[in-house]
Amino acid sequence: MTLSNSRQQFLAYESQTPDDIHYGRKGGIFVSNCICATFIIFAIVIAVIVGVIVHFVTYFKVAQKTVDFWDETEPFGQSSGPSPDLRLPTDVVPSFYRLKLKTDLDNSTFSGDVFITIRANRGVRDIILHAKNLSINSNAKLTEQIYEKVETLRSTKVKRDVADANVTETSQNVTTDVTPMSVNDTNVTTTDSTVVSTDSNVTQATTTTQTVSKPVDTEITHSAVRSIRILSIMKGTGDRIILVLESPLKTNIDYILQLSFEGVISNSLTGFYKSTYTNSQGEVRNLGVTQFEPTSARSAFPCFDEPAFKAKFEISIAHPQTITALSNMKTVAQEPIPEMPGWQWTHFDRSVSMSTYLVAYVLSDFKSLETSYTSKDNVTIPIKVWTRPELISKANYAINITPKLLSYYEDVFGLPYELDKMDLIAIPDFSSGAMENWGLVTFRETTLLFDETQNVPRDKQNVAIDIAHELAHQWFGNLVTMRWWTDLWLNEGFATYIEYVGVDKIEPGWDMFESFSRDKMDLLRSDALKNTSPVSRKVVDASEISQKFDEISYTKGANLIRMLNHTISEEMFHKGLVIYLNDWKYSNAEETDLWQSMSKATQSDPSLRDLSVVDFMNTWTKQAGYPVVNVNRNYKTGSVEIEQRLFTTAKDPYQKMIDQLWHIPISYTAVDAPVSQWSTKPQSWLKGRFTIVDIPINSTQALYVNVGAIGYYRVNYDQTNWQLLSEALKSGQVKSPITKSQLIDDAFNLAKVGQLNYSYALGLTTCVINGESSKMVWDQLLNNMAFLRHNLRWTSGYLYFQDYMKIILAEQLKQVNYGLDKPKDDNDAFLIENLVMWECYVESPRCLSWAKEQFDNWTKQEDFNNNPIPSYLRSLVYNTALRQGGRKEFEFLWNVFLNSTDPTVKSLIINNLPSSREGAIITTLLEKSLSEIPKQYAVAAWTVEPPVGTRLAQDFLIKNFDQVYAKFTDMDAFMFPAVVSGAFGFITTEEELSRLKSFALKNKEKLKPMSQTLQKLVDTATFRIDWIQKNAAPINQWFKDYVTGKLPSPSSSTLPTLDAVPDVSTNSTSDVTTTVPDTTAIPTAADNTTSV
Ligand SMILES: [Zn+2]
């Protein structure tokens, strides 16, 4: 699954200004006030968080905190034992589902029969499985299947019989060799139902067309059945149903459990739900769509809804003939339903063994474009991209890149794509970015469809990224699946890494690994919060799962995997990956299994024999946060002291985290060495607190550590080396955009926590004063300035900040002619958009009048579809028009939002509407989020700006809590945390912080599932308030001195000094030791261990 645009925008929200354009990885261009934090831990932390809230509200000081709720040694509740109640027992294991559904979109209902082949590995007397919001009929049946060996004509599929063979290799105690036969038997034995018997015939007919006969063989076949009485069906906790049997199940015997059920096609965005759109004739059309990840398959049919219970599925759907039904597998037959004129059954082929969360079906009147590719094992795979008919012309890009990606991934993963078709479908109402259902990938319209006539590079990139991500899951996630949600990061981190690899392959001009590094730097900011969590964190029950879909799982996971790749080499990494996929295909694995496969690969490389991949990676995946590596050079001897410490923005970090040590691969180079000689491979290791390395570089050369920003850590240097790096940066000696960005980002963030004087960080920003053409350097520089912009905004010094920004933007704006010329390529378009947006932010008269003129030109058109604004600059024009304007601008855009049928137009507008500064408009928008704004856009209305917007959103939320809560939690588990973050994500005053705390306390019962979001909001606010108090005045002074000419000119080789800013490193209350400015400050405490 990919996160939705809004959901990704929590990225580093502690450092972004809300009105900043943020270039989300998978979203359209959006305004980052759409702060929709979703990372929350559920139940285990509940008591803990409530404790914190209680403690805050009752004004206890942190040091005096009671231990009633909060266990300092276990901030993430990692030591809590699993609740015995909520996971399914593993005594009974499914191997096959025959699922027959009748769907009635007009009446929003469905009914179904499911026949589940199960086996018991213990003589249990009850069967426990999942069902949610379904009525289960009392006519449930359980039959024991009795087999005997007879001679038979063995039927084998023409294609991919390998898939069936592999199933027997699974680690589950499921022997599936007889289930293929039992399937047809299921139908034969249930002849009491006419529907089923009809179906049975069809299945047989189908089998004939799909199979070839092989020589006579001895085969186990079905002989008889015996009914087992079900005494009762009870509803258990945690969406479970318990069937109590008259007699215990025998082990290693197939049973078939038959359940009939009914349900409602929901109005939410999970389970089996209804989506709608208005066609070109103005008629409202309905679709039936599924979104099962993580735990909603159980609301569509009774099942064992945990990822390790893999099984094969054979699905049939009854539906009106005017509608197309799609599912994971190919359609193998269709037949009219005599008793229901105008209706038909669509029967889908039997699936490979897969997890319930990957099952999917969609009913629609959509059209498709079609292509195909030939897989590694020489099978022609048809590919279709489906959309509502009006948007079919926008499916070209997707249909063009999908075969290229699939074909490339077959090489990357060393295995063919396993199914015999691939459908991609754009759903009008969709919560996340996209979902990787095996063979039927579902998308938001804006993440699958690209309008070539508008040709907005960002839209195109988002489509490429989302497709690349979901297709990577077809192997990593679908073929090999995490055993339990604790290892969700394996699925998501890997798919996230491979999405960049895939897009880089098909669109090399986009420099995707620069984007990767930029996204990593953004994440490093939020991963430094006090209550950040490890990528691998225990999930005890289902209520916690949705909170795992956060940037820690996605982006940090991807970074750790990439760090491993560069540490062991591309060749070994690829080898290990192929071993892993082959060893675990059709099965479930844990992170240790991946590390073991990598170890198997690295054994062939003598230079890696001493490396324990498991030990190395455990320090990164099982510990929260990340380190800063302090580098102190001895310029006489050439020896370099290297030390690691937790990097955190917390004044009072947890002792447990302070004590953490990571196995850190250290790569380094002289920064003036030719880039061709730079290597990201570690030349040294830091495993203890401290080590000394001899680095043979000249004392006048700058040392650069963590080459290419591959390692997941920050680097701080001694003062002299910072000076050398700064000179190299400003003289143009540093060419790599990643290195430039990394130095700026590290300097700013070290300064933020008092480990580096701010004058260094601010001084580095002058490196762009004579022009800088890299979009990545500007992205990082402006992201860091955005933190200052937001925090200084209400101080008198903000005017000097604006003037300073005008100075550093001026030259490059001139070089791109203020965006008035057509961009020379996509990267140029990304850069211009960011620069011009900032030009408007700092209220340059040119920018404001240009934006106004652009907007006015549009409003004068008779048809709003005639939009003369250059497409790639529309977001910033809308944003500026709303910010500077009033009701007229709002009403015009609102009208376009309501009347446009183009999803790209709608989402661009709704993402910008909350940037209005008018109270009445903001409140109107918040009210509309509860009524007329369509489901998937509603949360965007809450991405308001501080202080007016956030203040109003807080008022509105507090006053209408029950209504807002009901509206957003009904949609899915991700929306409501985003709403709360929109209102409370940009707190800069103590008064607002207490407001947040009392809000949280008052509604604690309902807010329990988003306890981690609340905790991070409190961490962010606490840090921000403290920062403003400490830094606002001296930094304002620095800007004032600079713009009034009191600081040395930017071309000077010396750093501007910042006398007025106290060197907080020397009086920091943080436990983190600094290395600046005195090189002798390296601690040599007894606990420091040396290791290389
Ligand atoms: Zn995913």
PDB file of C-alpha atoms in Angstrom, residues 620 627-632 641-645 647 664-666 686 705-706 713-717 750 755 1075:
ATOM      1  CA  TRP A 620      19.085  -0.331  13.357  1.00  0.00           C
ATOM      2  CA  PRO A 627      22.943   8.430  16.060  1.00  0.00           C
ATOM      3  CA  VAL A 628      25.043  11.461  15.331  1.00  0.00           C
ATOM      4  CA  VAL A 629      28.657  10.582  14.571  1.00  0.00           C
ATOM      5  CA  ASN A 630      31.040  13.129  16.052  1.00  0.00           C
ATOM      6  CA  VAL A 631      34.284  13.442  14.100  1.00  0.00           C
ATOM      7  CA  ASN A 632      37.339  15.107  15.606  1.00  0.00           C
ATOM      8  CA  GLU A 641      38.427  10.280  16.777  1.00  0.00           C
ATOM      9  CA  ILE A 642      34.944   9.062  16.001  1.00  0.00           C
ATOM     10  CA  GLU A 643      32.163   8.828  18.530  1.00  0.00           C
ATOM     11  CA  GLN A 644      28.464   7.980  18.396  1.00  0.00           C
ATOM     12  CA  ARG A 645      25.601   9.490  20.416  1.00  0.00           C
ATOM     13  CA  PHE A 647      20.634  12.330  18.039  1.00  0.00           C
ATOM     14  CA  ILE A 664      27.750   2.154  12.077  1.00  0.00           C
ATOM     15  CA  PRO A 665      29.412   1.661   8.687  1.00  0.00           C
ATOM     16  CA  ILE A 666      31.758   4.619   8.263  1.00  0.00           C
ATOM     17  CA  LEU A 686      31.966   2.107  14.763  1.00  0.00           C
ATOM     18  CA  VAL A 705      32.090  11.317   6.388  1.00  0.00           C
ATOM     19  CA  ASN A 706      29.022   9.290   5.329  1.00  0.00           C
ATOM     20  CA  TYR A 713      22.978   9.023  10.730  1.00  0.00           C
ATOM     21  CA  ARG A 714      24.141  12.605  10.992  1.00  0.00           C
ATOM     22  CA  VAL A 715      27.758  13.742  11.164  1.00  0.00           C
ATOM     23  CA  ASN A 716      29.222  16.543  13.253  1.00  0.00           C
ATOM     24  CA  TYR A 717      32.832  17.695  12.802  1.00  0.00           C
ATOM     25  CA  LEU A 750      22.824  20.065  14.746  1.00  0.00           C
ATOM     26  CA  GLN A 755      25.372  20.918  18.945  1.00  0.00           C
ATOM     27  CA  THR A1075      32.309  18.115  19.711  1.00  0.00           C
TER      28      THR A1075
END
